[in-house]
mmCIF file of C-alpha atoms in Angstrom:
data_model
loop_
_atom_site.group_PDB
_atom_site.id
_atom_site.type_symbol
_atom_site.label_atom_id
_atom_site.label_comp_id
_atom_site.label_asym_id
_atom_site.label_seq_id
_atom_site.Cartn_x
_atom_site.Cartn_y
_atom_site.Cartn_z
ATOM 1 C CA MET A 1357 -11.270 63.665 45.320
ATOM 2 C CA SER A 1358 -11.698 63.322 49.091
ATOM 3 C CA ALA A 1359 -13.508 66.677 49.139
ATOM 4 C CA GLU A 1360 -16.233 65.408 46.777
ATOM 5 C CA PRO A 1361 -19.641 64.814 48.391
ATOM 6 C CA GLY A 1362 -20.016 61.163 49.374
ATOM 7 C CA ALA A 1363 -16.319 60.347 48.866
ATOM 8 C CA GLY A 1364 -15.817 59.354 52.494
ATOM 9 C CA ALA A 1365 -19.021 57.328 52.742
ATOM 10 C CA ALA A 1366 -18.801 53.641 53.644
ATOM 11 C CA GLY A 1367 -15.131 53.804 54.525
ATOM 12 C CA GLY A 1368 -14.079 55.593 51.353
ATOM 13 C CA ILE A 1369 -15.905 53.400 48.866
ATOM 14 C CA GLY A 1370 -17.415 56.583 47.434
ATOM 15 C CA ALA A 1371 -13.951 57.897 46.506
ATOM 16 C CA GLY A 1372 -13.120 54.626 44.758
ATOM 17 C CA LEU A 1373 -16.319 54.714 42.754
ATOM 18 C CA LEU A 1374 -15.736 58.343 41.778
ATOM 19 C CA ALA A 1375 -12.208 57.423 40.650
ATOM 20 C CA VAL A 1376 -13.558 54.874 38.161
ATOM 21 C CA GLY A 1377 -16.238 57.162 36.726
ATOM 22 C CA GLY A 1378 -19.031 56.800 39.257
ATOM 23 C CA ARG A 1379 -21.157 59.789 40.163
ATOM 24 C CA TYR A 1380 -22.722 60.980 43.369
ATOM 25 C CA GLN A 1381 -26.507 60.737 43.676
ATOM 26 C CA SER A 1382 -28.608 61.551 46.691
ATOM 27 C CA GLY A 1383 -30.158 58.392 48.103
ATOM 28 C CA ALA A 1384 -33.170 60.430 49.191
ATOM 29 C CA ALA A 1385 -33.678 61.700 45.628
ATOM 30 C CA ILE A 1386 -33.469 58.158 44.244
ATOM 31 C CA ILE A 1387 -36.034 56.902 46.777
ATOM 32 C CA ALA A 1388 -38.340 59.855 46.042
ATOM 33 C CA GLU A 1389 -38.178 59.189 42.312
ATOM 34 C CA HIS A 1390 -38.827 55.462 42.570
ATOM 35 C CA THR A 1391 -41.701 55.842 45.046
ATOM 36 C CA HIS A 1392 -43.342 58.704 43.086
ATOM 37 C CA PHE A 1393 -43.112 60.902 46.169
ATOM 38 C CA ALA A 1394 -43.983 64.077 44.233
ATOM 39 C CA ASP A 1395 -47.368 62.608 43.267
ATOM 40 C CA ASP A 1396 -48.165 61.753 46.893
ATOM 41 C CA LEU A 1397 -46.921 65.121 48.096
ATOM 42 C CA ALA A 1398 -49.361 66.938 45.806
ATOM 43 C CA ASP A 1399 -52.277 65.465 47.788
ATOM 44 C CA ALA A 1400 -50.787 65.763 51.285
ATOM 45 C CA GLU A 1401 -52.193 67.940 54.047
ATOM 46 C CA LEU A 1402 -49.713 66.741 56.681
ATOM 47 C CA ILE A 1403 -46.578 64.598 56.670
ATOM 48 C CA VAL A 1404 -45.538 62.433 59.607
ATOM 49 C CA THR A 1405 -42.136 60.830 59.088
ATOM 50 C CA GLY A 1406 -39.453 59.255 61.210
ATOM 51 C CA GLU A 1407 -35.775 58.782 61.897
ATOM 52 C CA GLY A 1408 -33.780 56.774 64.409
ATOM 53 C CA ARG A 1409 -31.766 59.743 65.623
ATOM 54 C CA PHE A 1410 -32.927 63.114 64.328
ATOM 55 C CA ASP A 1411 -29.973 65.490 64.245
ATOM 56 C CA GLU A 1412 -28.255 67.993 61.958
ATOM 57 C CA GLN A 1413 -27.155 65.177 59.609
ATOM 58 C CA SER A 1414 -30.803 64.218 59.091
ATOM 59 C CA LEU A 1415 -31.378 67.517 57.307
ATOM 60 C CA HIS A 1416 -28.576 66.996 54.771
ATOM 61 C CA GLY A 1417 -28.995 64.098 52.353
ATOM 62 C CA LYS A 1418 -31.204 61.851 54.454
ATOM 63 C CA VAL A 1419 -34.813 61.115 53.582
ATOM 64 C CA VAL A 1420 -36.307 63.194 56.408
ATOM 65 C CA GLY A 1421 -34.449 66.302 55.254
ATOM 66 C CA ALA A 1422 -35.520 65.737 51.656
ATOM 67 C CA ILE A 1423 -39.147 65.308 52.724
ATOM 68 C CA ALA A 1424 -39.072 68.542 54.723
ATOM 69 C CA ALA A 1425 -37.401 70.416 51.858
ATOM 70 C CA ALA A 1426 -40.039 69.205 49.389
ATOM 71 C CA ALA A 1427 -42.946 70.004 51.721
ATOM 72 C CA ARG A 1428 -41.794 73.482 52.672
ATOM 73 C CA PRO A 1429 -42.622 75.377 49.435
ATOM 74 C CA LEU A 1430 -46.069 73.767 49.465
ATOM 75 C CA ALA A 1431 -46.647 74.807 53.110
ATOM 76 C CA ILE A 1432 -47.327 71.199 54.123
ATOM 77 C CA PRO A 1433 -46.686 70.719 57.846
ATOM 78 C CA VAL A 1434 -44.092 68.061 58.755
ATOM 79 C CA ILE A 1435 -43.905 66.194 62.064
ATOM 80 C CA VAL A 1436 -40.943 63.918 62.812
ATOM 81 C CA LEU A 1437 -41.118 61.002 65.248
ATOM 82 C CA ALA A 1438 -37.617 59.853 66.183
ATOM 83 C CA GLY A 1439 -35.866 57.664 68.698
ATOM 84 C CA GLN A 1440 -33.910 60.697 69.838
ATOM 85 C CA VAL A 1441 -34.048 64.351 68.774
ATOM 86 C CA SER A 1442 -31.069 66.681 69.145
ATOM 87 C CA LEU A 1443 -32.251 69.672 67.094
ATOM 88 C CA ASP A 1444 -33.640 72.760 68.799
ATOM 89 C CA LYS A 1445 -36.836 74.549 67.798
ATOM 90 C CA SER A 1446 -34.931 77.157 65.798
ATOM 91 C CA ALA A 1447 -33.282 74.467 63.644
ATOM 92 C CA LEU A 1448 -36.649 72.764 63.168
ATOM 93 C CA ARG A 1449 -38.283 76.013 62.040
ATOM 94 C CA SER A 1450 -35.394 76.730 59.655
ATOM 95 C CA ALA A 1451 -35.898 73.286 58.103
ATOM 96 C CA GLY A 1452 -39.668 73.779 57.802
ATOM 97 C CA ILE A 1453 -40.479 71.136 60.416
ATOM 98 C CA MET A 1454 -43.437 71.838 62.669
ATOM 99 C CA ALA A 1455 -42.421 69.434 65.444
ATOM 100 C CA ALA A 1456 -39.939 66.671 66.202
ATOM 101 C CA LEU A 1457 -40.883 64.327 69.014
ATOM 102 C CA SER A 1458 -38.591 61.890 70.791
ATOM 103 C CA ILE A 1459 -39.665 58.327 71.506
ATOM 104 C CA ALA A 1460 -37.015 58.171 74.256
ATOM 105 C CA GLU A 1461 -38.563 61.201 75.977
ATOM 106 C CA TYR A 1462 -42.049 59.741 75.573
ATOM 107 C CA ALA A 1463 -40.893 56.398 77.018
ATOM 108 C CA GLY A 1464 -38.953 58.057 79.820
ATOM 109 C CA SER A 1465 -35.580 56.583 78.858
ATOM 110 C CA VAL A 1466 -33.539 55.428 75.888
ATOM 111 C CA ARG A 1467 -33.385 51.964 77.456
ATOM 112 C CA LEU A 1468 -37.176 51.568 77.526
ATOM 113 C CA ALA A 1469 -37.557 53.132 74.073
ATOM 114 C CA LEU A 1470 -35.171 50.515 72.651
ATOM 115 C CA ALA A 1471 -36.538 47.578 74.638
ATOM 116 C CA ASP A 1472 -40.148 48.273 73.658
ATOM 117 C CA ALA A 1473 -39.723 50.302 70.469
ATOM 118 C CA ALA A 1474 -42.901 49.262 68.640
ATOM 119 C CA ASN A 1475 -45.214 49.962 71.574
ATOM 120 C CA GLN A 1476 -43.473 53.217 72.474
ATOM 121 C CA LEU A 1477 -43.688 54.449 68.884
ATOM 122 C CA MET A 1478 -47.347 53.470 68.731
ATOM 123 C CA GLY A 1479 -48.027 55.317 71.989
ATOM 124 C CA LEU A 1480 -46.299 58.473 70.792
ATOM 125 C CA ALA A 1481 -48.058 58.304 67.417
ATOM 126 C CA SER A 1482 -51.415 57.894 69.185
ATOM 127 C CA GLN A 1483 -50.660 60.946 71.307
ATOM 128 C CA VAL A 1484 -49.809 62.950 68.180
ATOM 129 C CA ALA A 1485 -52.994 61.769 66.432
ATOM 130 C CA ALA A 1486 -55.117 62.764 69.430
ATOM 131 C CA ARG A 1487 -53.532 66.207 69.552
ATOM 132 C CA LEU A 1488 -54.024 66.670 65.812
ATOM 133 C CA GLY A 1489 -57.598 65.417 66.073
ATOM 134 C CA ASN A 1490 -58.390 68.034 68.676
ATOM 135 C CA SER A 1491 -56.834 71.024 66.948
ATOM 136 C CA GLY A 1492 -55.329 69.966 63.621
ATOM 137 C CA PRO A 1493 -51.762 70.942 62.775
ATOM 138 C CA SER A 1494 -52.161 74.208 64.706
ATOM 139 C CA GLY A 1495 -51.848 72.098 67.873
ATOM 140 C CA TYR A 1496 -48.108 71.979 67.193
ATOM 141 C CA ARG A 1497 -47.555 75.597 66.197
#
Protein backbone atom coordinates (compact mmCIF):
# COMPACT_ATOMS: atom_id res chain seq x y z
CA MET A 1 0.00 0.00 0.00
CA SER A 2 2.86 2.41 0.74
CA ALA A 3 3.82 2.32 -2.95
CA GLU A 4 0.41 3.67 -4.02
CA PRO A 5 0.40 7.28 -5.26
CA GLY A 6 -0.53 9.64 -2.43
CA ALA A 7 -0.13 7.00 0.30
CA GLY A 8 2.62 8.92 2.07
CA ALA A 9 0.89 12.30 1.81
CA ALA A 10 0.07 14.19 5.01
CA GLY A 11 2.06 11.86 7.22
CA GLY A 12 0.54 8.67 5.83
CA ILE A 13 -3.10 9.69 5.99
CA GLY A 14 -3.36 8.70 2.33
CA ALA A 15 -2.44 5.09 3.16
CA GLY A 16 -5.10 4.99 5.88
CA LEU A 17 -7.75 6.29 3.54
CA LEU A 18 -6.76 3.79 0.85
CA ALA A 19 -6.99 0.99 3.44
CA VAL A 20 -10.64 1.81 4.16
CA GLY A 21 -11.67 2.07 0.51
CA GLY A 22 -10.61 5.60 -0.37
CA ARG A 23 -9.20 6.35 -3.80
CA TYR A 24 -6.49 8.64 -5.04
CA GLN A 25 -7.56 11.71 -7.02
CA SER A 26 -5.35 14.46 -8.32
CA GLY A 27 -6.07 17.70 -6.49
CA ALA A 28 -5.22 19.61 -9.66
CA ALA A 29 -7.79 17.61 -11.64
CA ILE A 30 -10.46 18.27 -9.01
CA ILE A 31 -9.72 22.02 -9.05
CA ALA A 32 -9.76 22.07 -12.87
CA GLU A 33 -13.12 20.32 -12.97
CA HIS A 34 -14.78 22.54 -10.38
CA THR A 35 -13.46 25.78 -11.90
CA HIS A 36 -14.34 24.75 -15.49
CA PHE A 37 -10.71 25.22 -16.48
CA ALA A 38 -11.19 23.49 -19.86
CA ASP A 39 -13.74 26.14 -20.89
CA ASP A 40 -11.34 28.96 -19.99
CA LEU A 41 -8.44 27.21 -21.67
CA ALA A 42 -10.32 27.05 -24.97
CA ASP A 43 -10.25 30.87 -25.16
CA ALA A 44 -6.72 31.43 -23.84
CA GLU A 45 -3.89 32.95 -25.85
CA LEU A 46 -1.43 32.99 -22.94
CA ILE A 47 -1.39 31.59 -19.41
CA VAL A 48 0.43 33.26 -16.53
CA THR A 49 0.37 31.17 -13.36
CA GLY A 50 2.29 30.95 -10.14
CA GLU A 51 3.83 28.79 -7.46
CA GLY A 52 5.68 29.47 -4.23
CA ARG A 53 8.66 27.32 -5.13
CA PHE A 54 8.71 26.06 -8.71
CA ASP A 55 10.65 22.80 -8.84
CA GLU A 56 10.40 19.27 -10.23
CA GLN A 57 7.53 18.46 -7.82
CA SER A 58 5.51 21.31 -9.32
CA LEU A 59 5.30 19.40 -12.59
CA HIS A 60 3.85 16.24 -11.02
CA GLY A 61 0.40 16.56 -9.46
CA LYS A 62 0.45 20.25 -8.60
CA VAL A 63 -1.77 22.79 -10.32
CA VAL A 64 1.05 24.45 -12.29
CA GLY A 65 2.06 21.14 -13.85
CA ALA A 66 -1.54 20.33 -14.73
CA ILE A 67 -2.00 23.75 -16.33
CA ALA A 68 1.14 23.32 -18.44
CA ALA A 69 0.12 19.80 -19.47
CA ALA A 70 -3.33 21.01 -20.55
CA ALA A 71 -1.96 24.02 -22.45
CA ARG A 72 0.76 22.15 -24.31
CA PRO A 73 -1.36 20.28 -26.91
CA LEU A 74 -3.16 23.54 -27.68
CA ALA A 75 0.16 25.40 -28.13
CA ILE A 76 -0.82 27.98 -25.51
CA PRO A 77 2.29 29.63 -24.04
CA VAL A 78 2.69 29.32 -20.25
CA ILE A 79 4.68 31.69 -18.04
CA VAL A 80 5.24 30.87 -14.36
CA LEU A 81 5.92 33.51 -11.71
CA ALA A 82 7.30 31.89 -8.56
CA GLY A 83 8.99 32.84 -5.33
CA GLN A 84 11.92 30.66 -6.33
CA VAL A 85 12.62 28.64 -9.48
CA SER A 86 14.92 25.62 -9.48
CA LEU A 87 14.17 24.15 -12.91
CA ASP A 88 16.52 24.72 -15.83
CA LYS A 89 15.46 25.80 -19.31
CA SER A 90 15.57 22.23 -20.61
CA ALA A 91 13.09 21.06 -17.94
CA LEU A 92 10.86 24.05 -18.69
CA ARG A 93 10.84 23.27 -22.42
CA SER A 94 10.09 19.60 -21.73
CA ALA A 95 7.10 20.66 -19.63
CA GLY A 96 5.86 23.08 -22.30
CA ILE A 97 6.61 26.17 -20.21
CA MET A 98 7.86 29.22 -22.07
CA ALA A 99 9.43 30.93 -19.05
CA ALA A 100 9.62 30.68 -15.27
CA LEU A 101 10.62 33.84 -13.45
CA SER A 102 11.75 34.10 -9.85
CA ILE A 103 10.42 36.81 -7.55
CA ALA A 104 13.49 36.33 -5.34
CA GLU A 105 15.79 37.05 -8.30
CA TYR A 106 13.68 40.06 -9.29
CA ALA A 107 13.77 41.39 -5.71
CA GLY A 108 17.47 40.67 -5.32
CA SER A 109 17.09 38.32 -2.36
CA VAL A 110 14.75 35.78 -0.82
CA ARG A 111 14.56 37.97 2.29
CA LEU A 112 13.23 40.98 0.37
CA ALA A 113 10.92 38.81 -1.74
CA LEU A 114 9.32 37.44 1.44
CA ALA A 115 9.24 40.75 3.32
CA ASP A 116 7.57 42.62 0.45
CA ALA A 117 5.95 39.79 -1.50
CA ALA A 118 2.94 41.65 -2.91
CA ASN A 119 4.97 44.57 -4.26
CA GLN A 120 7.73 42.34 -5.61
CA LEU A 121 5.21 40.12 -7.40
CA MET A 122 3.47 43.17 -8.82
CA GLY A 123 6.80 44.55 -10.04
CA LEU A 124 7.76 41.29 -11.72
CA ALA A 125 4.30 40.93 -13.28
CA SER A 126 4.52 44.51 -14.60
CA GLN A 127 7.90 43.72 -16.14
CA VAL A 128 6.46 40.61 -17.81
CA ALA A 129 3.45 42.58 -19.10
CA ALA A 130 5.72 45.27 -20.56
CA ARG A 131 7.86 42.67 -22.30
CA LEU A 132 4.79 40.91 -23.67
CA GLY A 133 3.30 44.23 -24.75
CA ASN A 134 6.39 45.03 -26.77
CA SER A 135 6.78 41.69 -28.52
CA GLY A 136 4.01 39.33 -27.44
CA PRO A 137 4.88 35.83 -26.27
CA SER A 138 7.82 35.70 -28.69
CA GLY A 139 9.63 38.01 -26.24
CA TYR A 140 10.20 34.94 -24.07
CA ARG A 141 11.16 32.46 -26.77
